Structures are given as structure tokens and as C-alpha cells.
Amino acid sequence: MARRPLPRILSTGSAQIARSRELARTAADSATDVLHPLITISRGLRRLASAGRRRWAETPRDKRGPLLCLAASVILVVALVPYGPLLAVITLMAAAAWQGRDRTPPAPEGPDESQTQRLQALYEALVPYFSTEEDPSPLYAHGGEWEKAFPSYEFDGSGRVTHLEVAYPAYFPDGEAEERARIEHLLAAKSGRGREYHFHWDEEGNALTVTVLHPLPTDIAAQRFVTAPGETVLGFTDPSQVPRTLPLGFGGEHRDVPPVVWRTGIRSTEPHLLVTGQPGSGTSTLLRSIALQALRYGDVLVVDGGGTGEYACLTGRDGVLGVEVGLAGVLAGLEWAAQETERRLVAANSARQEGNPPPDDTKRPLWILLDRPTAFTHLAEAEGRKDPRAFLEAPLRHGRAAHVTVAVAEQLDSLEALGDAVRQHTRARVVLGPASAALVESVLGARPHTTPVDHVPPGRGYARLGTGPVHRLQVPATPDPYDDATSDAHRRAVLDLLPPRSTPADGETLPVPAEAMAAEGS
């Protein structure tokens, strides 16, 4: 699907500003190199003048007169001696140059003793994996030299590795995921736990680059993102992973952040989404963020199986077809969604056969958001009613052609109960919360290029769109505005994105809960 270009002020303007800053930085560096002798002498003169003032202040008052006479005599002698003033100026400049020299101690070349021990320990730990008895000149051997195996390295202030390039022999099976995972786990453990590492394998050059990743920003609140119709921002990732950035606001600050954009619509290869994670990991937050973005261009039907009122703020809003929390309402809503999908397909097909464009009512996006739908599956089975999953067959199979999108959020321990249709047709997937690399691979279909950590903030996880790469993900903060634990800034950010309340056809006003009126009035 062709990307819609950003507005000119956001694309060409940012490029021109960046180019101007680069030119200014280059000019400043060139001027500093040319004027370096003058800068050094000026610094030295200031230091000599400061030293002279301190010496004069320390001199007793009864000795200042003789000191002035001595200085005047020296100046008179210098003035009378041939070439005296010239020699005096040369001497003064030499003294100023000496005093103005850069006294910063030079950076030590090579690692210190503790860093050398750490690199040697990493080298020794890799020997069993990167060596073989048949190698006549092994790169890795017990007691060998680590300098050849680690061409480049960097450390932080605490002495832990932040960047490391590892050279390995050509016979190492770097094309096998299990072998690579063993090396990544070992390096992450030896370099320091509690941090996320990015691993870049260069199979052609037999090199592995390990980089410590900075934490993703957690202060991004819900807001109107600069996106085209059919584009949904799932969250934000590392700058090196995506070629696009979005201008975002952080209070009074503005900066560009790389997003993970999920594209839906008739040309999308991954029209449906599956979100999973542990309780409290932010799955409902992501669905709420998707709902706020979807309401800009389409209609939304919400199925809330959590039973905690996470989507009460959407009730009665323009574009919200319903927020179903009971089994009867869920069955009726999903049955209508299945019939609406079929109606759209029939209407669009009839229009094409007649040589006409599809009707407008078949092109408006319809979003079906299901939060923990397996709760209704068990309830329907207990009551002997029809399984709600049966109504998802048509939206999942034919939703792309009918402009119907399904997004499902379910906990990790209930994924098997979703059914084959949901698992087969949700090609865009997100895993939130702490999870092992094996668990992430089982859900997304590929291992992440980073090391998952045990403790992550809410909304932090991994995303994969179809067969693309696995991205680190941080979901924008989109809490329930009616929750007392929500901050005022986040509550106001969500309320500002909500569409106005609908007015029924008979002109009656829908009842609004007291807590909702209090939250909107604050």
C-alpha cells in the first residue's frame, strides 16, 4: 500500500532544518580549528590576569608601593633595551600559550584493568561455542587473546559493556536460530542483566554487534497522531527500526518519535490484530487507543469481557455502535456484525457487476474490538447458547474486502480458547508485559532481536506485522478517564479525543453516570 506523504511543513521543513543545523555545526567546528591558537592565547591571558589580581590582593598594603616601583623599573628597562618590547611581547604570548593550553587529561587508550577482566571473561565464555578441535588456528581458545575477537567495544560509567563487536569463525552455524539464541543469552547474562540488548548478525562478515538499547519513552500520552485514513499507531519503537517519525507533543515540548503503524483496509496484508499479555500489561489500554483513532474515520463496536468498565467512556459517543458487557448484547452485536459484513460484500459485488463504484455505506470502516472474548465463550457454553466465536468467521475471513477490522485482546493463558479462525486470520500481533523470548516467538512467529527483561512498564512489549521484523513497542498512555487512579493530564488527554455524545432520534438525552460528568468537568 502506497504511503501517503506527510504535509510539506513536516517533511521538507524538518529536512531543511536538520540540514541547516548540520551546516552551522560544520562551520562552527571549522572556525574553532582555525581560531584555536587565538583561543588558547586568550584563555592564557585571562588566567595570567586572574593570577596577577590574586597576587595583588594577597600583597600587604605596606608592600604595594615598593612592588609598583619594581614593576615600573622593569618596564623602563625593557623599553630601553634594544628589541626589548618585541621580546617582552613574545615572552608574554609564550607564557599565555603555556597557561592557556588544554589541561584536560587525555583519555586512556584501551580498557582499564577491570574492563580488561570483563572482556577476558566474555572471551573465555564464548570459547566453547566458537571453537572446535579441527581448527588449526582457532580465533577462540582458552587463554587466548581477546583483542582479535572484539574489534570494538564501549563501556559506561559503571564499567559495563554498552557496545561490543564480536568476530566469530566462519564455521559457526549463524543461520540456525537456536545457536544464535544461545550466544545472545550468554552475552546478555555476562554483560549485565536488567538491560535490553540489540543483536545484529552480519552473516557475510562473520560479525555480531551487541548494543545496549535505551528505554522507550513512557511519557507519551494519547493524542491526535499525524496519520492517513487506514493507518493506526500501535505504539513507538527504536529509531533504527522504522524509517518514519511522527511529531508528538510532550506538554510544551515537541519532538519526533518513530512509530509502529498498522495499516488496515482493502490493500492490507494483515487486516486483523491479536493483542495478548498478562493482566495489567496494557492490552485494554492498546484497544482503547485503537478505538480513539478508529473513531476519526469509522464506527466501532466494543465487546468488553473483562467486566471492569474499561470502555465506559465510549458509551453513547458518535460512531460507537455499542459497548457490550452482557452475553445477550454480545451475541446480538456480533450477529449484526456478521450480517453487516455479508451485506457489504453483496452490495459491493452487485455494484461492480453493474459497473458502478461500491456504495458509500460499504466503504466506511467498521471496527470490532473484543477484550477477553473467551469469557463469553465459557458463559455461552454454560447457558447452552450459541458460541460467540461463530459470528467472527465472516468478519475475519472477508473483513478486508468489506472494510471490517477485528482487533482481539486476550490473556496469554486463554489463547488456545480463541479458536482457529482468530489465530489464523490475525496476522498483526502484539505481546505486552514480561515474556520470555520463546513465548514471544510462539505468539509472533519470530524471535525478537533484543533480550526481554523481567520488569517492564505497562504497555511495553513487542509487535510484528505479518511477516515483518519484530519491533519493540511502547503503547501510548490511554487510561480509563473515569478511573480515580488516572492522572489529570492523562484524563484530559483521553477526554479531548472522545467524540461528542450522540443524540437519539426521539430527542431524548442519554443518561450520563455521575462519575463521567465529574471526570469531564474536571
Coordinates of C-alpha atoms in Angstrom, one line a residue:
M1 CA 0.0 0.0 0.0
A2 CA 1.5 3.3 -1.0
R3 CA 2.2 5.6 1.9
R4 CA 0.6 9.0 2.0
P5 CA 3.2 11.7 2.1
L6 CA 3.4 13.9 5.2
P7 CA 2.5 17.6 4.9
R8 CA 5.2 19.7 3.5
I9 CA 5.9 21.5 6.7
L10 CA 6.5 18.2 8.4
S11 CA 8.6 16.5 5.7
T12 CA 10.7 19.1 3.7
G13 CA 10.7 21.6 6.6
S14 CA 12.2 19.1 9.0
A15 CA 14.8 18.1 6.4
Q16 CA 15.8 21.7 5.8
I17 CA 16.1 22.5 9.5
A18 CA 18.3 19.4 10.0
R19 CA 20.4 20.4 7.0
S20 CA 20.8 24.0 8.3
R21 CA 21.8 22.7 11.8
E22 CA 24.4 20.4 10.2
L23 CA 25.9 23.3 8.1
A24 CA 26.0 25.5 11.2
R25 CA 27.7 22.8 13.2
T26 CA 30.3 22.2 10.5
A27 CA 31.0 25.9 10.2
A28 CA 31.5 26.2 14.0
D29 CA 33.9 23.3 14.0
S30 CA 35.9 24.8 11.1
A31 CA 36.1 28.2 12.9
T32 CA 37.2 26.5 16.1
D33 CA 40.0 24.8 14.3
V34 CA 41.2 28.0 12.6
L35 CA 41.0 30.2 15.7
H36 CA 42.4 27.6 18.1
P37 CA 45.7 29.4 18.6
L38 CA 43.9 32.7 19.3
I39 CA 41.5 31.0 21.7
T40 CA 44.4 29.3 23.5
I41 CA 46.3 32.6 23.9
S42 CA 43.1 34.5 25.1
R43 CA 42.5 31.8 27.7
G44 CA 46.1 32.1 28.9
L45 CA 45.9 35.9 29.1
R46 CA 42.8 35.6 31.2
R47 CA 44.5 33.1 33.5
L48 CA 47.6 35.3 33.9
A49 CA 45.4 38.3 34.6
S50 CA 43.5 36.4 37.2
A51 CA 46.7 35.2 38.8
G52 CA 48.0 38.8 38.9
R53 CA 44.9 40.1 40.6
R54 CA 45.1 37.3 43.2
R55 CA 48.7 38.2 43.8
W56 CA 47.9 41.9 44.2
A57 CA 45.1 41.1 46.6
E58 CA 47.3 38.9 48.7
T59 CA 50.1 41.6 48.9
P60 CA 50.0 43.6 52.2
R61 CA 49.2 47.3 51.8
D62 CA 52.6 48.5 53.1
K63 CA 54.4 46.5 50.4
R64 CA 52.3 47.5 47.4
G65 CA 54.3 50.8 46.9
P66 CA 57.7 49.1 46.6
L67 CA 56.1 46.4 44.3
L68 CA 54.8 49.1 42.0
C69 CA 58.2 50.8 41.8
L70 CA 59.9 47.5 41.0
A71 CA 57.3 46.8 38.2
A72 CA 57.9 50.3 36.8
S73 CA 61.6 49.8 36.8
V74 CA 61.3 46.6 34.9
I75 CA 59.1 48.2 32.3
L76 CA 61.5 51.1 31.9
V77 CA 64.5 48.7 31.4
V78 CA 62.6 46.6 28.9
A79 CA 61.6 49.8 27.0
L80 CA 65.3 51.0 26.8
V81 CA 66.8 47.7 25.8
P82 CA 67.1 47.1 22.0
Y83 CA 64.3 44.9 20.8
G84 CA 63.0 44.9 24.4
P85 CA 59.3 45.5 23.7
L86 CA 59.3 42.9 21.0
L87 CA 61.0 40.3 23.2
A88 CA 58.5 41.2 26.0
V89 CA 55.5 40.6 23.8
I90 CA 56.9 37.3 22.6
T91 CA 57.6 36.2 26.1
L92 CA 54.1 37.3 27.2
M93 CA 52.5 35.4 24.3
A94 CA 54.5 32.3 25.1
A95 CA 53.5 32.4 28.7
A96 CA 49.9 32.9 27.7
A97 CA 50.0 30.0 25.3
W98 CA 51.5 27.8 28.0
Q99 CA 48.9 28.8 30.6
G100 CA 46.0 28.5 28.1
R101 CA 46.8 25.0 27.0
D102 CA 44.1 22.3 27.4
R103 CA 44.8 20.7 30.7
T104 CA 42.2 18.0 30.4
P105 CA 43.9 14.7 31.0
P106 CA 43.9 12.6 27.8
A107 CA 41.5 9.7 27.6
P108 CA 43.2 6.4 28.5
E109 CA 44.0 4.3 25.4
G110 CA 42.4 0.9 25.7
P111 CA 40.4 -0.5 28.6
D112 CA 41.5 -0.3 32.2
E113 CA 42.1 -3.4 34.4
S114 CA 38.5 -4.0 35.3
Q115 CA 37.3 -3.6 31.7
T116 CA 40.1 -5.9 30.5
Q117 CA 38.9 -8.6 33.0
R118 CA 35.4 -8.2 31.8
L119 CA 36.3 -8.6 28.2
Q120 CA 38.5 -11.6 29.0
A121 CA 35.6 -13.2 30.9
L122 CA 33.4 -12.7 27.8
Y123 CA 36.0 -14.2 25.6
E124 CA 36.5 -17.3 27.8
A125 CA 32.7 -17.8 28.0
L126 CA 32.5 -17.8 24.2
V127 CA 35.3 -20.3 23.7
P128 CA 33.1 -23.5 23.9
Y129 CA 30.7 -22.1 21.3
F130 CA 33.2 -20.6 18.8
S131 CA 35.9 -23.2 18.8
T132 CA 36.5 -26.7 17.5
E133 CA 39.3 -29.2 17.8
E134 CA 39.7 -29.4 14.0
D135 CA 40.5 -25.6 13.7
P136 CA 44.3 -25.3 13.1
S137 CA 44.4 -21.6 14.2
P138 CA 41.4 -21.0 16.4
L139 CA 40.2 -17.5 17.0
Y140 CA 38.8 -18.6 20.3
A141 CA 40.9 -20.7 22.7
H142 CA 41.3 -20.8 26.5
G143 CA 43.9 -18.3 27.5
G144 CA 43.9 -16.7 24.0
E145 CA 43.9 -13.0 23.1
W146 CA 40.5 -11.3 23.2
E147 CA 41.8 -8.3 21.2
K148 CA 41.3 -10.2 17.9
A149 CA 37.8 -11.4 18.8
F150 CA 36.5 -8.0 19.9
P151 CA 37.5 -5.3 17.3
S152 CA 35.5 -2.6 19.0
Y153 CA 33.9 -2.1 22.4
E154 CA 32.5 0.7 24.7
F155 CA 31.8 0.9 28.4
D156 CA 29.5 3.1 30.5
G157 CA 30.4 4.9 33.7
S158 CA 29.8 1.8 35.8
G159 CA 32.2 -0.3 33.7
R160 CA 29.6 -2.4 32.0
V161 CA 29.6 -3.0 28.3
T162 CA 27.3 -0.8 26.2
H163 CA 28.6 -1.7 22.7
L164 CA 30.6 -4.8 21.6
E165 CA 31.5 -6.1 18.2
V166 CA 32.2 -9.9 18.2
A167 CA 34.1 -11.6 15.4
Y168 CA 33.4 -15.3 15.1
P169 CA 34.7 -18.1 12.9
A170 CA 33.0 -18.8 9.6
Y171 CA 32.1 -22.4 10.6
F172 CA 29.7 -21.2 13.4
P173 CA 26.1 -22.0 12.3
D174 CA 24.8 -18.5 12.5
G175 CA 21.9 -19.4 10.3
E176 CA 20.3 -21.6 13.0
A177 CA 18.0 -19.7 15.4
E178 CA 18.8 -22.0 18.4
E179 CA 22.6 -21.4 18.0
R180 CA 22.2 -17.7 17.8
A181 CA 19.8 -17.7 20.8
R182 CA 22.4 -19.4 22.9
I183 CA 25.0 -16.8 22.1
E184 CA 22.6 -13.9 22.7
H185 CA 21.6 -15.3 26.1
L186 CA 25.2 -15.8 27.1
L187 CA 26.3 -12.3 26.1
A188 CA 23.3 -10.7 27.8
A189 CA 24.0 -12.6 31.0
K190 CA 27.7 -11.8 31.0
S191 CA 27.3 -8.1 30.0
G192 CA 24.8 -7.4 32.8
R193 CA 21.2 -8.3 33.5
G194 CA 18.3 -5.9 33.7
R195 CA 19.1 -4.2 30.4
E196 CA 17.9 -4.8 26.9
Y197 CA 20.4 -5.7 24.2
H198 CA 20.1 -5.5 20.5
F199 CA 21.9 -8.2 18.4
H200 CA 22.8 -7.6 14.8
W201 CA 24.2 -10.6 13.0
D202 CA 26.3 -10.0 9.9
E203 CA 26.4 -13.4 8.3
E204 CA 28.5 -12.2 5.4
G205 CA 31.2 -10.6 7.6
N206 CA 31.0 -13.2 10.5
A207 CA 30.4 -10.4 13.0
L208 CA 27.9 -9.9 15.8
T209 CA 27.2 -6.4 17.1
V210 CA 25.8 -6.1 20.6
T211 CA 24.3 -2.7 21.6
V212 CA 22.5 -1.7 24.8
L213 CA 19.1 -0.2 24.0
H214 CA 17.8 2.9 25.7
P215 CA 14.4 2.6 27.4
L216 CA 11.5 3.5 25.2
P217 CA 9.6 6.7 26.3
T218 CA 6.8 6.1 28.7
D219 CA 5.5 9.7 28.9
I220 CA 3.7 9.7 25.5
A221 CA 0.0 10.3 26.2
A222 CA -2.9 9.8 23.8
Q223 CA -3.2 12.5 21.2
R224 CA -4.1 13.0 17.5
F225 CA -1.4 11.4 15.5
V226 CA -0.5 12.6 12.0
T227 CA -1.7 9.6 10.1
A228 CA -3.7 8.9 7.0
P229 CA -7.0 7.0 6.9
G230 CA -6.3 3.3 7.3
E231 CA -3.2 3.9 9.5
T232 CA -3.3 3.1 13.2
V233 CA -0.4 3.8 15.6
L234 CA 0.1 0.9 17.9
G235 CA 2.9 2.5 19.8
F236 CA 6.5 3.6 19.5
T237 CA 9.8 1.8 18.9
D238 CA 13.5 2.4 18.3
P239 CA 14.7 4.9 15.8
S240 CA 16.7 2.4 13.9
Q241 CA 13.8 0.0 13.3
V242 CA 11.4 2.2 11.2
P243 CA 12.1 4.9 8.5
R244 CA 9.3 7.2 9.7
T245 CA 8.8 9.5 12.6
L246 CA 5.7 11.3 13.9
P247 CA 5.7 14.8 15.5
L248 CA 4.4 14.4 19.1
G249 CA 3.7 16.8 21.9
F250 CA 5.0 16.3 25.5
G251 CA 3.4 19.1 27.4
G252 CA 5.2 22.2 26.0
E253 CA 7.9 20.1 24.2
H254 CA 7.7 18.7 20.7
R255 CA 9.8 16.0 19.2
D256 CA 9.7 13.3 16.6
V257 CA 9.3 9.7 17.6
P258 CA 9.4 6.6 15.4
P259 CA 6.0 4.8 15.4
V260 CA 4.8 1.3 14.7
V261 CA 2.0 1.9 12.2
W262 CA -0.6 -0.8 11.5
R263 CA -2.2 -0.4 8.1
T264 CA -5.7 -1.7 7.5
G265 CA -8.1 -1.6 4.6
I266 CA -8.7 -3.3 1.3
R267 CA -5.0 -3.5 0.4
S268 CA -3.7 -4.5 3.8
T269 CA -1.9 -7.9 4.2
E270 CA -2.6 -8.0 7.9
P271 CA -6.2 -6.7 8.3
H272 CA -6.8 -8.1 11.8
L273 CA -4.9 -7.7 15.1
L274 CA -4.3 -10.0 18.1
V275 CA -3.1 -8.5 21.4
T276 CA -2.0 -10.7 24.3
G277 CA -0.3 -10.3 27.6
Q278 CA -0.5 -10.8 31.4
P279 CA -3.1 -9.0 33.5
G280 CA -2.1 -5.4 33.9
S281 CA 0.2 -5.4 30.9
G282 CA -1.8 -2.8 28.9
T283 CA -3.9 -4.8 26.5
S284 CA -7.0 -2.8 27.3
T285 CA -5.0 0.4 27.0
L286 CA -4.0 -0.5 23.5
L287 CA -7.6 -1.4 22.5
R288 CA -8.7 1.9 23.9
S289 CA -6.0 3.8 21.9
I290 CA -7.1 2.0 18.7
A291 CA -10.7 2.9 19.4
L292 CA -10.0 6.6 19.7
Q293 CA -8.0 6.5 16.5
A294 CA -10.7 4.5 14.6
L295 CA -13.5 6.8 15.6
R296 CA -11.9 9.6 13.5
Y297 CA -12.9 7.7 10.2
G298 CA -15.2 4.9 11.1
D299 CA -17.6 3.1 13.5
V300 CA -16.7 1.0 16.5
L301 CA -18.3 -2.0 18.2
V302 CA -16.8 -2.9 21.6
V303 CA -17.1 -6.2 23.4
D304 CA -15.8 -6.0 26.9
G305 CA -15.3 -9.4 28.6
G306 CA -13.3 -8.0 31.5
G307 CA -16.4 -6.8 33.3
T308 CA -14.5 -3.8 34.8
G309 CA -16.0 -1.0 32.8
E310 CA -12.8 -0.2 30.9
Y311 CA -14.7 1.2 28.0
A312 CA -17.5 3.1 29.7
C313 CA -16.1 6.4 28.4
L314 CA -17.1 5.3 24.8
T315 CA -20.8 4.6 25.7
G316 CA -23.1 6.9 23.8
R317 CA -20.5 8.6 21.7
D318 CA -20.8 9.4 18.0
G319 CA -19.6 6.4 15.9
V320 CA -19.7 3.9 18.8
L321 CA -22.3 1.3 17.8
G322 CA -22.3 -0.3 21.3
V323 CA -20.2 -1.3 24.3
E324 CA -21.5 -4.8 25.1
V325 CA -20.8 -6.2 28.5
G326 CA -23.5 -8.9 28.7
L327 CA -23.9 -12.2 26.9
A328 CA -27.2 -11.2 25.2
G329 CA -25.8 -7.9 23.9
V330 CA -22.6 -9.6 22.7
L331 CA -24.4 -12.2 20.7
A332 CA -26.7 -9.7 19.2
G333 CA -23.8 -7.3 18.4
L334 CA -21.6 -9.9 16.8
E335 CA -24.5 -11.4 14.9
W336 CA -25.2 -8.0 13.4
A337 CA -21.5 -7.5 12.6
A338 CA -21.5 -10.8 10.7
Q339 CA -24.7 -9.9 8.8
E340 CA -23.3 -6.4 8.1
T341 CA -20.1 -8.0 6.6
E342 CA -22.2 -10.2 4.3
R343 CA -24.4 -7.2 3.3
R344 CA -21.4 -5.1 2.4
L345 CA -19.9 -7.9 0.3
V346 CA -23.2 -8.5 -1.6
A347 CA -23.7 -4.7 -2.2
A348 CA -20.1 -4.2 -3.4
N349 CA -20.3 -7.2 -5.6
S350 CA -23.6 -6.1 -7.2
A351 CA -22.2 -2.6 -7.8
R352 CA -19.1 -4.0 -9.5
Q353 CA -21.2 -6.2 -11.8
E354 CA -23.2 -3.2 -12.8
G355 CA -20.0 -1.2 -13.5
N356 CA -20.6 1.2 -10.6
P357 CA -18.4 2.1 -7.7
P358 CA -19.2 0.5 -4.3
P359 CA -21.9 2.3 -2.2
D360 CA -20.6 4.7 0.4
D361 CA -22.2 2.7 3.2
T362 CA -19.9 -0.2 2.3
K363 CA -16.7 1.8 2.4
R364 CA -17.0 3.4 5.9
P365 CA -14.6 1.4 8.2
L366 CA -16.2 -0.9 10.8
W367 CA -14.1 -1.9 13.8
I368 CA -14.9 -4.8 16.1
L369 CA -12.9 -4.6 19.3
L370 CA -13.0 -7.6 21.6
D371 CA -11.4 -7.5 25.0
R372 CA -11.2 -11.0 26.6
P373 CA -13.9 -12.6 24.4
T374 CA -13.3 -16.1 25.8
A375 CA -15.2 -15.1 29.0
F376 CA -18.4 -15.1 26.9
T377 CA -17.4 -18.4 25.3
H378 CA -17.5 -20.1 28.6
L379 CA -20.6 -18.3 29.7
A380 CA -22.5 -19.3 26.5
E381 CA -21.4 -22.9 26.9
A382 CA -22.7 -22.9 30.4
E383 CA -26.1 -21.5 29.4
G384 CA -26.4 -23.6 26.3
R385 CA -26.4 -20.7 23.9
K386 CA -24.5 -20.2 20.6
D387 CA -20.8 -19.7 20.8
P388 CA -19.9 -16.0 20.0
R389 CA -16.8 -17.2 18.1
A390 CA -19.1 -18.5 15.3
F391 CA -20.1 -14.9 14.4
L392 CA -16.5 -13.9 13.9
E393 CA -15.9 -16.2 11.0
A394 CA -17.3 -13.8 8.4
P395 CA -15.6 -10.6 9.7
L396 CA -12.3 -12.4 9.9
R397 CA -12.4 -14.2 6.6
H398 CA -14.0 -11.4 4.5
G399 CA -13.4 -8.3 6.6
R400 CA -10.7 -6.9 4.4
A401 CA -12.9 -6.7 1.3
A402 CA -15.8 -5.3 3.4
H403 CA -13.7 -2.7 5.3
V404 CA -14.3 -4.6 8.6
T405 CA -11.4 -4.8 11.0
V406 CA -11.3 -7.1 14.1
A407 CA -8.9 -6.5 17.0
V408 CA -8.8 -9.1 19.8
A409 CA -7.2 -8.7 23.2
E410 CA -6.8 -11.9 25.3
Q411 CA -4.6 -13.1 28.1
L412 CA -1.8 -15.5 27.5
D413 CA -3.4 -18.3 29.4
S414 CA -6.6 -18.2 27.2
L415 CA -5.1 -18.0 23.7
E416 CA -6.0 -21.6 23.0
A417 CA -9.7 -20.9 23.6
L418 CA -9.8 -18.2 20.9
G419 CA -10.3 -20.7 18.2
D420 CA -8.6 -21.4 14.9
A421 CA -10.3 -18.6 12.9
V422 CA -8.9 -15.9 15.2
R423 CA -5.4 -17.4 15.3
Q424 CA -5.2 -17.9 11.6
H425 CA -6.5 -14.5 10.4
T426 CA -4.9 -12.2 13.0
R427 CA -1.6 -11.6 11.2
A428 CA -0.7 -8.4 13.1
R429 CA 0.2 -9.4 16.6
V430 CA 1.3 -7.7 19.9
V431 CA 2.7 -9.2 23.1
L432 CA 2.7 -6.9 26.1
G433 CA 4.3 -7.3 29.5
P434 CA 7.2 -9.5 30.7
A435 CA 7.6 -12.6 28.5
S436 CA 10.4 -14.9 27.6
A437 CA 11.9 -15.0 24.1
A438 CA 10.4 -18.4 23.5
L439 CA 6.9 -17.2 24.4
V440 CA 7.3 -14.1 22.2
E441 CA 8.4 -16.4 19.3
S442 CA 5.4 -18.7 19.8
V443 CA 3.0 -15.8 19.5
L444 CA 4.7 -13.6 16.9
G445 CA 6.2 -16.4 14.9
A446 CA 9.8 -15.0 15.1
R447 CA 12.3 -14.3 17.9
P448 CA 13.0 -10.7 18.8
H449 CA 16.4 -9.2 18.1
T450 CA 16.5 -8.0 21.7
T451 CA 16.6 -9.7 25.1
P452 CA 13.3 -9.4 27.0
V453 CA 13.6 -8.3 30.6
D454 CA 11.7 -9.4 33.7
H455 CA 10.3 -6.0 34.7
V456 CA 8.8 -3.6 32.2
P457 CA 6.3 -0.7 32.5
P458 CA 2.7 -1.1 31.4
G459 CA 2.2 -1.0 27.7
R460 CA 5.7 -2.3 27.0
G461 CA 6.2 -5.3 24.7
Y462 CA 6.8 -6.5 21.1
A463 CA 4.9 -6.2 17.9
R464 CA 5.1 -7.9 14.5
L465 CA 3.0 -7.0 11.4
G466 CA 2.6 -10.0 9.2
T467 CA 6.0 -11.4 8.2
G468 CA 7.9 -8.2 9.0
P469 CA 10.5 -7.8 11.7
V470 CA 9.8 -7.9 15.5
H471 CA 9.7 -4.4 16.9
R472 CA 10.0 -3.2 20.5
L473 CA 6.8 -1.4 21.4
Q474 CA 5.6 1.1 23.9
V475 CA 1.9 1.8 23.8
P476 CA 0.8 5.5 24.3
A477 CA -0.7 6.1 27.7
T478 CA -4.5 5.8 27.2
P479 CA -6.0 5.1 30.6
D480 CA -9.7 4.9 31.6
P481 CA -10.6 8.6 32.2
Y482 CA -13.2 7.5 34.8
D483 CA -10.6 5.7 36.9
D484 CA -9.7 7.5 40.1
A485 CA -6.0 6.5 39.8
T486 CA -5.7 8.3 36.4
S487 CA -3.7 11.5 36.4
D488 CA -5.4 14.7 35.4
A489 CA -3.1 15.2 32.4
H490 CA -3.9 11.7 31.0
R491 CA -7.6 12.0 31.8
R492 CA -7.8 15.3 29.9
A493 CA -5.9 13.9 27.0
V494 CA -8.3 11.0 26.6
L495 CA -11.4 13.1 27.1
D496 CA -10.2 15.6 24.4
L497 CA -10.1 12.7 21.9
L498 CA -13.6 11.4 22.6
P499 CA -16.3 12.3 20.0
P500 CA -19.4 14.2 21.3
R501 CA -22.2 12.3 22.8
S502 CA -24.9 11.0 20.4
T503 CA -28.5 12.4 20.4
P504 CA -31.2 9.7 19.9
A505 CA -33.7 10.1 17.1
D506 CA -36.5 10.9 19.6
G507 CA -34.5 13.8 21.0
E508 CA -34.2 12.3 24.5
T509 CA -30.9 12.7 26.3
L510 CA -28.9 9.6 27.2
P511 CA -28.3 9.2 31.0
V512 CA -24.7 10.0 31.9
P513 CA -23.1 8.5 35.0
A514 CA -22.2 10.9 37.8
E515 CA -18.6 9.9 37.7
A516 CA -18.5 10.5 34.0
M517 CA -19.8 14.0 34.4
A518 CA -17.3 14.7 37.2
A519 CA -14.4 13.4 35.1
E520 CA -15.4 15.5 32.1
G521 CA -16.0 18.6 34.1
S522 CA -12.6 18.4 35.9

